[in-house]
CSV table of C-alpha atoms in Angstrom, one decimal:
chain,number,residue,atom,x,y,z
A,1,UNK,CA,33.5,-13.6,6.5
A,2,UNK,CA,31.8,-11.3,3.9
A,3,UNK,CA,28.3,-12.1,3.9
A,4,UNK,CA,26.8,-12.6,0.4
A,5,UNK,CA,24.0,-10.4,0.5
A,6,UNK,CA,23.6,-7.3,3.0
A,7,UNK,CA,20.1,-6.7,3.9
A,8,UNK,CA,19.9,-3.1,3.7
A,9,UNK,CA,17.2,-2.5,6.3
A,10,UNK,CA,18.6,-4.4,9.2
A,11,UNK,CA,22.3,-3.8,8.4
A,12,UNK,CA,23.1,-7.5,8.8
A,13,UNK,CA,23.6,-10.4,6.3
A,14,UNK,CA,20.5,-11.7,4.5
A,15,UNK,CA,19.6,-15.4,4.9
A,16,UNK,CA,17.9,-16.0,1.7
A,17,UNK,CA,19.2,-16.2,-1.8
A,18,UNK,CA,17.3,-14.2,-4.3
A,19,UNK,CA,17.0,-15.1,-8.1
A,20,UNK,CA,19.5,-12.6,-9.5
A,21,UNK,CA,22.5,-12.7,-6.4
A,22,UNK,CA,24.6,-10.5,-8.1
A,23,UNK,CA,22.5,-7.2,-8.6
A,24,UNK,CA,22.7,-4.5,-5.8
A,25,UNK,CA,19.1,-4.5,-5.1
A,26,UNK,CA,18.6,-8.3,-4.6
A,27,UNK,CA,17.6,-7.7,-0.8
A,28,UNK,CA,15.0,-5.0,-1.8
A,29,UNK,CA,12.7,-7.7,-3.2
A,30,UNK,CA,9.9,-7.9,-1.0
A,31,UNK,CA,9.8,-11.6,-1.0
A,32,UNK,CA,13.3,-11.5,0.7
A,33,UNK,CA,12.7,-8.9,2.9
A,34,UNK,CA,9.4,-10.5,4.0
A,35,UNK,CA,10.7,-14.2,4.6
A,36,UNK,CA,13.6,-12.6,6.5
A,37,UNK,CA,11.5,-10.6,8.8
A,38,UNK,CA,9.2,-13.5,9.4
A,39,UNK,CA,11.8,-15.8,10.7
A,40,UNK,CA,13.0,-12.7,12.7
A,41,UNK,CA,9.8,-12.3,14.4
A,42,UNK,CA,9.0,-15.5,15.0
A,43,UNK,CA,12.7,-16.0,16.7
A,44,UNK,CA,12.6,-12.7,19.1
A,45,UNK,CA,10.7,-9.9,18.9
A,46,UNK,CA,12.5,-7.7,21.5
A,47,UNK,CA,15.8,-8.3,19.5
A,48,UNK,CA,14.2,-6.9,16.3
A,49,UNK,CA,12.9,-3.8,18.1
A,50,UNK,CA,16.4,-3.0,19.3
A,51,UNK,CA,18.1,-3.7,16.0
A,52,UNK,CA,15.6,-1.6,14.0
A,53,UNK,CA,16.4,1.4,16.7
A,54,UNK,CA,20.0,0.6,15.6
A,55,UNK,CA,19.5,0.8,11.9
A,56,UNK,CA,17.5,3.9,12.1
A,57,UNK,CA,20.3,5.5,14.2
A,58,UNK,CA,22.9,4.4,11.6
A,59,UNK,CA,21.2,5.1,8.4
A,60,UNK,CA,20.9,9.0,8.9
A,61,UNK,CA,24.4,8.9,10.3
A,62,UNK,CA,25.6,7.1,7.2
A,63,UNK,CA,23.8,9.6,4.9
A,64,UNK,CA,24.5,12.9,6.6
A,65,UNK,CA,28.2,13.3,5.9
A,66,UNK,CA,28.3,16.3,4.2
A,67,UNK,CA,26.4,19.8,5.5
A,68,UNK,CA,24.3,20.0,2.6
A,69,UNK,CA,22.9,16.3,2.9
A,70,UNK,CA,22.2,16.9,6.8
A,71,UNK,CA,19.0,18.8,5.9
A,72,UNK,CA,18.0,15.9,3.9
A,73,UNK,CA,18.7,13.3,6.6
A,74,UNK,CA,16.4,15.5,8.8
A,75,UNK,CA,13.6,15.7,6.4
A,76,UNK,CA,14.2,11.6,5.8
A,77,UNK,CA,13.6,11.1,9.8
A,78,UNK,CA,10.6,13.3,9.8
A,79,UNK,CA,9.2,11.2,6.7
A,80,UNK,CA,10.1,8.0,8.4
A,81,UNK,CA,8.3,9.3,11.8
A,82,UNK,CA,5.2,10.0,9.6
A,83,UNK,CA,5.5,6.6,7.9
A,84,UNK,CA,5.6,4.9,11.3
A,85,UNK,CA,2.4,6.6,12.4
A,86,UNK,CA,0.7,5.4,9.2
A,87,UNK,CA,2.1,2.0,9.5
A,88,UNK,CA,0.9,1.9,13.3
A,89,UNK,CA,-2.8,2.8,12.2
A,90,UNK,CA,-2.7,0.7,9.1
A,91,UNK,CA,-1.6,-2.4,11.3
A,92,UNK,CA,-4.7,-1.8,13.7
A,93,UNK,CA,-6.8,-1.7,10.8
A,94,UNK,CA,-5.3,-5.0,9.3
A,95,UNK,CA,-5.6,-6.6,13.1
A,96,UNK,CA,-9.4,-6.1,12.8
A,97,UNK,CA,-9.7,-7.5,9.2
A,98,UNK,CA,-7.4,-10.4,10.0
A,99,UNK,CA,-9.3,-11.3,13.3
A,100,UNK,CA,-12.7,-11.0,11.5
A,101,UNK,CA,-11.4,-13.3,8.6
A,102,UNK,CA,-9.7,-15.8,11.0
A,103,UNK,CA,-13.0,-16.4,12.8
A,104,UNK,CA,-14.7,-16.8,9.6
A,105,UNK,CA,-12.2,-19.7,8.7
A,106,UNK,CA,-12.6,-20.9,12.3
A,107,UNK,CA,-8.9,-20.2,13.0
A,108,UNK,CA,-6.8,-17.8,15.1
A,109,UNK,CA,-3.9,-15.7,13.5
A,110,UNK,CA,-0.6,-15.5,15.0
A,111,UNK,CA,1.0,-12.1,15.8
A,112,UNK,CA,4.0,-12.3,13.4
A,113,UNK,CA,1.7,-13.2,10.4
A,114,UNK,CA,-0.4,-10.2,11.3
A,115,UNK,CA,2.4,-7.9,11.4
A,116,UNK,CA,3.8,-9.5,8.3
A,117,UNK,CA,0.9,-8.7,6.5
A,118,UNK,CA,0.5,-5.4,7.7
A,119,UNK,CA,4.1,-4.6,6.4
A,120,UNK,CA,3.1,-5.9,3.2
A,121,UNK,CA,0.0,-4.3,3.1
A,122,UNK,CA,2.0,-0.8,3.5
A,123,UNK,CA,4.3,-1.8,1.0
A,124,UNK,CA,1.7,-2.6,-1.4
A,125,UNK,CA,0.0,0.5,-1.1
A,126,UNK,CA,3.1,2.4,-1.8
A,127,UNK,CA,3.6,0.5,-5.0
A,128,UNK,CA,0.0,1.4,-5.5
A,129,UNK,CA,0.5,5.2,-5.0
A,130,UNK,CA,3.6,5.1,-7.5
A,131,UNK,CA,1.6,3.2,-10.2
A,132,UNK,CA,-1.5,5.0,-10.2
A,133,UNK,CA,0.6,8.3,-10.2
A,134,UNK,CA,2.4,6.9,-13.3
A,135,UNK,CA,-0.9,6.1,-15.1
A,136,UNK,CA,-2.6,9.1,-14.3
A,137,UNK,CA,0.7,11.2,-15.5
A,138,UNK,CA,0.8,8.7,-18.7
A,139,UNK,CA,-2.6,9.9,-19.7
A,140,UNK,CA,-1.9,13.5,-19.1
A,141,UNK,CA,-4.2,13.8,-16.2
A,142,UNK,CA,-3.5,15.8,-12.9
A,143,UNK,CA,-5.7,13.3,-10.7
A,144,UNK,CA,-5.9,10.0,-10.1
A,145,UNK,CA,-9.3,8.2,-11.5
A,146,UNK,CA,-10.9,4.9,-10.6
A,147,UNK,CA,-9.7,3.3,-13.9
A,148,UNK,CA,-6.0,4.3,-12.6
A,149,UNK,CA,-6.2,2.1,-9.8
A,150,UNK,CA,-8.0,-0.8,-11.6
A,151,UNK,CA,-5.2,-0.8,-14.0
A,152,UNK,CA,-2.8,-1.4,-11.1
A,153,UNK,CA,-4.4,-4.6,-10.7
A,154,UNK,CA,-3.6,-6.0,-14.4
A,155,UNK,CA,-1.4,-8.7,-13.2
A,156,UNK,CA,-4.3,-10.6,-12.2
A,157,UNK,CA,-7.4,-10.8,-14.5
A,158,UNK,CA,-9.8,-12.2,-11.5
A,159,UNK,CA,-8.8,-9.5,-9.3
A,160,UNK,CA,-9.3,-6.7,-12.0
A,161,UNK,CA,-12.8,-8.1,-12.6
A,162,UNK,CA,-13.5,-8.1,-8.9
A,163,UNK,CA,-12.5,-4.4,-8.9
A,164,UNK,CA,-14.4,-3.5,-12.2
A,165,UNK,CA,-17.8,-5.0,-10.7
A,166,UNK,CA,-17.0,-3.2,-7.3
A,167,UNK,CA,-16.5,0.1,-9.2
A,168,UNK,CA,-19.5,-0.4,-11.2
A,169,UNK,CA,-21.5,-1.0,-8.0
A,170,UNK,CA,-20.2,2.2,-6.4
A,171,UNK,CA,-21.1,4.4,-9.5
A,172,UNK,CA,-24.4,2.6,-9.6
A,173,UNK,CA,-24.9,3.9,-5.9
A,174,UNK,CA,-23.4,7.5,-6.8
A,175,UNK,CA,-25.9,7.5,-9.8
A,176,UNK,CA,-28.9,6.7,-7.7
A,177,UNK,CA,-28.2,9.0,-5.0
A,178,UNK,CA,-27.9,11.7,-7.6
A,179,UNK,CA,-31.1,10.9,-9.1
A,180,UNK,CA,-32.7,11.1,-5.8
A,181,UNK,CA,-31.4,14.6,-5.4
A,182,UNK,CA,-32.7,15.7,-8.5
A,183,UNK,CA,-36.1,14.1,-7.7
A,184,UNK,CA,-36.2,16.2,-4.6
A,185,UNK,CA,-35.1,19.3,-6.2
A,186,UNK,CA,-37.7,19.1,-9.0
A,187,UNK,CA,-40.4,18.3,-6.3
A,188,UNK,CA,-39.6,21.5,-4.6
A,189,UNK,CA,-39.9,23.1,-8.0
A,190,UNK,CA,-43.3,21.7,-8.5
A,191,UNK,CA,-44.4,22.8,-5.1
A,192,UNK,CA,-43.3,26.3,-5.9
A,193,UNK,CA,-44.9,26.9,-9.1
A,194,UNK,CA,-48.1,25.3,-7.4
A,195,UNK,CA,-48.0,27.8,-4.8
B,1,UNK,CA,-33.9,-5.1,7.0
B,2,UNK,CA,-32.2,-6.4,9.8
B,3,UNK,CA,-30.1,-8.6,7.8
B,4,UNK,CA,-28.9,-5.7,5.6
B,5,UNK,CA,-28.2,-3.7,8.6
B,6,UNK,CA,-26.0,-6.5,10.1
B,7,UNK,CA,-24.1,-7.3,6.8
B,8,UNK,CA,-23.9,-3.2,6.4
B,9,UNK,CA,-21.8,-3.1,9.8
B,10,UNK,CA,-20.1,-5.9,8.9
B,11,UNK,CA,-18.6,-4.4,5.7
B,12,UNK,CA,-18.1,-1.2,7.3
B,13,UNK,CA,-16.2,-2.7,10.2
B,14,UNK,CA,-14.2,-4.8,7.7
B,15,UNK,CA,-12.4,-2.4,5.6
B,16,UNK,CA,-9.7,0.3,5.4
B,17,UNK,CA,-10.1,4.3,6.3
B,18,UNK,CA,-9.9,6.1,2.8
B,19,UNK,CA,-8.4,8.8,5.0
B,20,UNK,CA,-5.6,6.5,6.0
B,21,UNK,CA,-5.0,5.2,2.4
B,22,UNK,CA,-5.1,9.0,1.2
B,23,UNK,CA,-2.2,10.1,3.9
B,24,UNK,CA,-0.4,7.2,2.8
B,25,UNK,CA,-0.3,8.2,-0.9
B,26,UNK,CA,0.1,11.6,-0.5
B,27,UNK,CA,3.4,10.6,1.7
B,28,UNK,CA,4.8,8.6,-1.3
B,29,UNK,CA,3.8,11.4,-3.8
B,30,UNK,CA,5.7,13.9,-1.8
B,31,UNK,CA,8.6,11.7,-1.2
B,32,UNK,CA,8.8,11.0,-4.9
B,33,UNK,CA,8.5,14.9,-5.7
B,34,UNK,CA,11.2,15.7,-3.3
B,35,UNK,CA,13.4,12.8,-4.9
B,36,UNK,CA,12.8,14.4,-8.4
B,37,UNK,CA,13.9,17.9,-7.5
B,38,UNK,CA,16.8,16.7,-5.5
B,39,UNK,CA,18.0,14.4,-8.6
B,40,UNK,CA,17.7,17.8,-10.7
B,41,UNK,CA,20.2,19.5,-8.8
B,42,UNK,CA,22.5,16.6,-8.9
B,43,UNK,CA,22.0,16.4,-12.8
B,44,UNK,CA,23.3,20.2,-13.3
B,45,UNK,CA,26.6,19.2,-15.0
B,46,UNK,CA,25.4,16.5,-17.0
B,47,UNK,CA,24.5,17.6,-20.9
B,48,UNK,CA,21.0,16.5,-20.7
B,49,UNK,CA,18.8,19.6,-20.6
B,50,UNK,CA,15.9,17.6,-22.1
B,51,UNK,CA,15.7,15.0,-19.4
B,52,UNK,CA,15.8,17.3,-16.3
B,53,UNK,CA,13.2,19.4,-18.2
B,54,UNK,CA,10.9,16.4,-18.4
B,55,UNK,CA,11.9,15.4,-14.9
B,56,UNK,CA,10.7,18.8,-13.7
B,57,UNK,CA,7.5,18.6,-15.6
B,58,UNK,CA,6.6,15.5,-14.6
B,59,UNK,CA,7.5,16.0,-11.0
B,60,UNK,CA,5.4,19.5,-11.4
B,61,UNK,CA,2.1,17.9,-12.4
B,62,UNK,CA,1.4,16.0,-9.2
B,63,UNK,CA,3.3,18.4,-6.8
B,64,UNK,CA,1.5,21.3,-7.7
B,65,UNK,CA,-1.8,19.8,-6.6
B,66,UNK,CA,-0.3,18.1,-3.6
B,67,UNK,CA,-2.2,20.1,-1.4
B,68,UNK,CA,-5.3,19.5,-3.1
B,69,UNK,CA,-6.9,16.0,-3.9
B,70,UNK,CA,-4.9,14.3,-6.6
B,71,UNK,CA,-7.1,11.1,-5.9
B,72,UNK,CA,-10.9,11.6,-6.0
B,73,UNK,CA,-13.1,9.8,-3.7
B,74,UNK,CA,-14.1,6.7,-5.5
B,75,UNK,CA,-10.6,6.1,-6.6
B,76,UNK,CA,-9.7,6.1,-2.9
B,77,UNK,CA,-12.4,3.6,-2.1
B,78,UNK,CA,-11.4,1.0,-5.0
B,79,UNK,CA,-7.8,1.1,-3.6
B,80,UNK,CA,-9.2,0.5,0.0
B,81,UNK,CA,-11.1,-2.5,-1.7
B,82,UNK,CA,-7.8,-3.5,-3.2
B,83,UNK,CA,-5.8,-3.6,0.0
B,84,UNK,CA,-8.9,-5.3,1.8
B,85,UNK,CA,-8.9,-8.1,-0.9
B,86,UNK,CA,-4.9,-8.6,-0.6
B,87,UNK,CA,-5.3,-8.9,3.0
B,88,UNK,CA,-8.4,-11.3,2.9
B,89,UNK,CA,-6.6,-13.4,0.2
B,90,UNK,CA,-3.3,-13.5,2.3
B,91,UNK,CA,-5.5,-14.8,5.2
B,92,UNK,CA,-7.4,-17.2,3.3
B,93,UNK,CA,-4.7,-18.8,1.5
B,94,UNK,CA,-2.9,-19.2,4.6
B,95,UNK,CA,-6.0,-20.6,6.2
B,96,UNK,CA,-6.1,-23.3,3.4
B,97,UNK,CA,-2.7,-24.4,3.8
B,98,UNK,CA,-3.0,-24.4,7.8
B,99,UNK,CA,-6.4,-26.5,7.4
B,100,UNK,CA,-4.3,-29.1,5.1
B,101,UNK,CA,-2.0,-29.4,8.0
B,102,UNK,CA,-4.9,-29.8,10.4
B,103,UNK,CA,-3.6,-26.8,12.6
B,104,UNK,CA,-5.9,-24.6,14.5
B,105,UNK,CA,-3.5,-21.6,14.5
B,106,UNK,CA,-2.2,-19.8,11.3
B,107,UNK,CA,1.8,-19.8,11.6
B,108,UNK,CA,4.4,-17.9,9.9
B,109,UNK,CA,5.4,-21.2,8.3
B,110,UNK,CA,1.9,-21.4,6.6
B,111,UNK,CA,2.0,-17.7,5.4
B,112,UNK,CA,5.8,-18.3,3.8
B,113,UNK,CA,4.3,-20.7,1.3
B,114,UNK,CA,1.7,-18.6,-0.2
B,115,UNK,CA,3.7,-15.4,0.0
B,116,UNK,CA,5.4,-16.1,-3.7
B,117,UNK,CA,2.1,-16.5,-5.3
B,118,UNK,CA,0.5,-14.0,-3.4
B,119,UNK,CA,3.2,-11.1,-4.2
B,120,UNK,CA,3.0,-12.3,-8.1
B,121,UNK,CA,-0.6,-11.7,-8.2
B,122,UNK,CA,-0.4,-8.3,-6.5
């Protein structure tokens, strides 16, 4: 039996029907992948680890058919290793934030939830990087400013407002620190003049 | 003064490291730059010189500055804040649903229910 949707990461059938089942990228939607992964973690963590290693082994094998693509596969593997390291560091940070938040709400957070949120945060960070880069390029700039990052949150007005107030606070703090520096330097000048 | 110190400590402990976020950004940009240059090699035969030139110019902008700092410090701080709000929202929304069910542990089923709206908002 042919599965209707092929989960690209796990190389198995995808359990969830997505809005556009005929599109080839249907399984790349974050919702689908995350739900699938949630159920999988809840069922069996060990099997998950085995399947992940299997998938990682097969993916470069599939990609590296010709000689020219072997180098690409190597680069892909190196990038994947780096990404794994970053994902682990992010997961640590997410664990600390979630445990603190859970304490505030007076509840404990289950492990699969934390892992899923960490994965989502990583994917959000990737999306954020892509969007901010596009916005900066669109404005003809070579570096990313605060406004680019705030623009990426345009889907939610409330979120944008929160980020704007945060950015204004940051600007205020920077101005205050730079004024203090200027005052210090002007005091030094006065002392020199007096002497 | 003591209260400020404690709240300051809480804020510092509960947010992401800007260096980590910067590292993730650089990885993504490097990947995109490589994809862009790899795509150009394939497009050789196609009669679209304008698009390939455009691709090169767009990948060239951030690729050159890849080793320097394409994102300034305040942009990194704001993106840290954004990710922190994301995680906090996820936990708070799931806690809301868990409380409605009188549960003490946040289960994946609670997260499942908030996931669609969360992903649409972010």
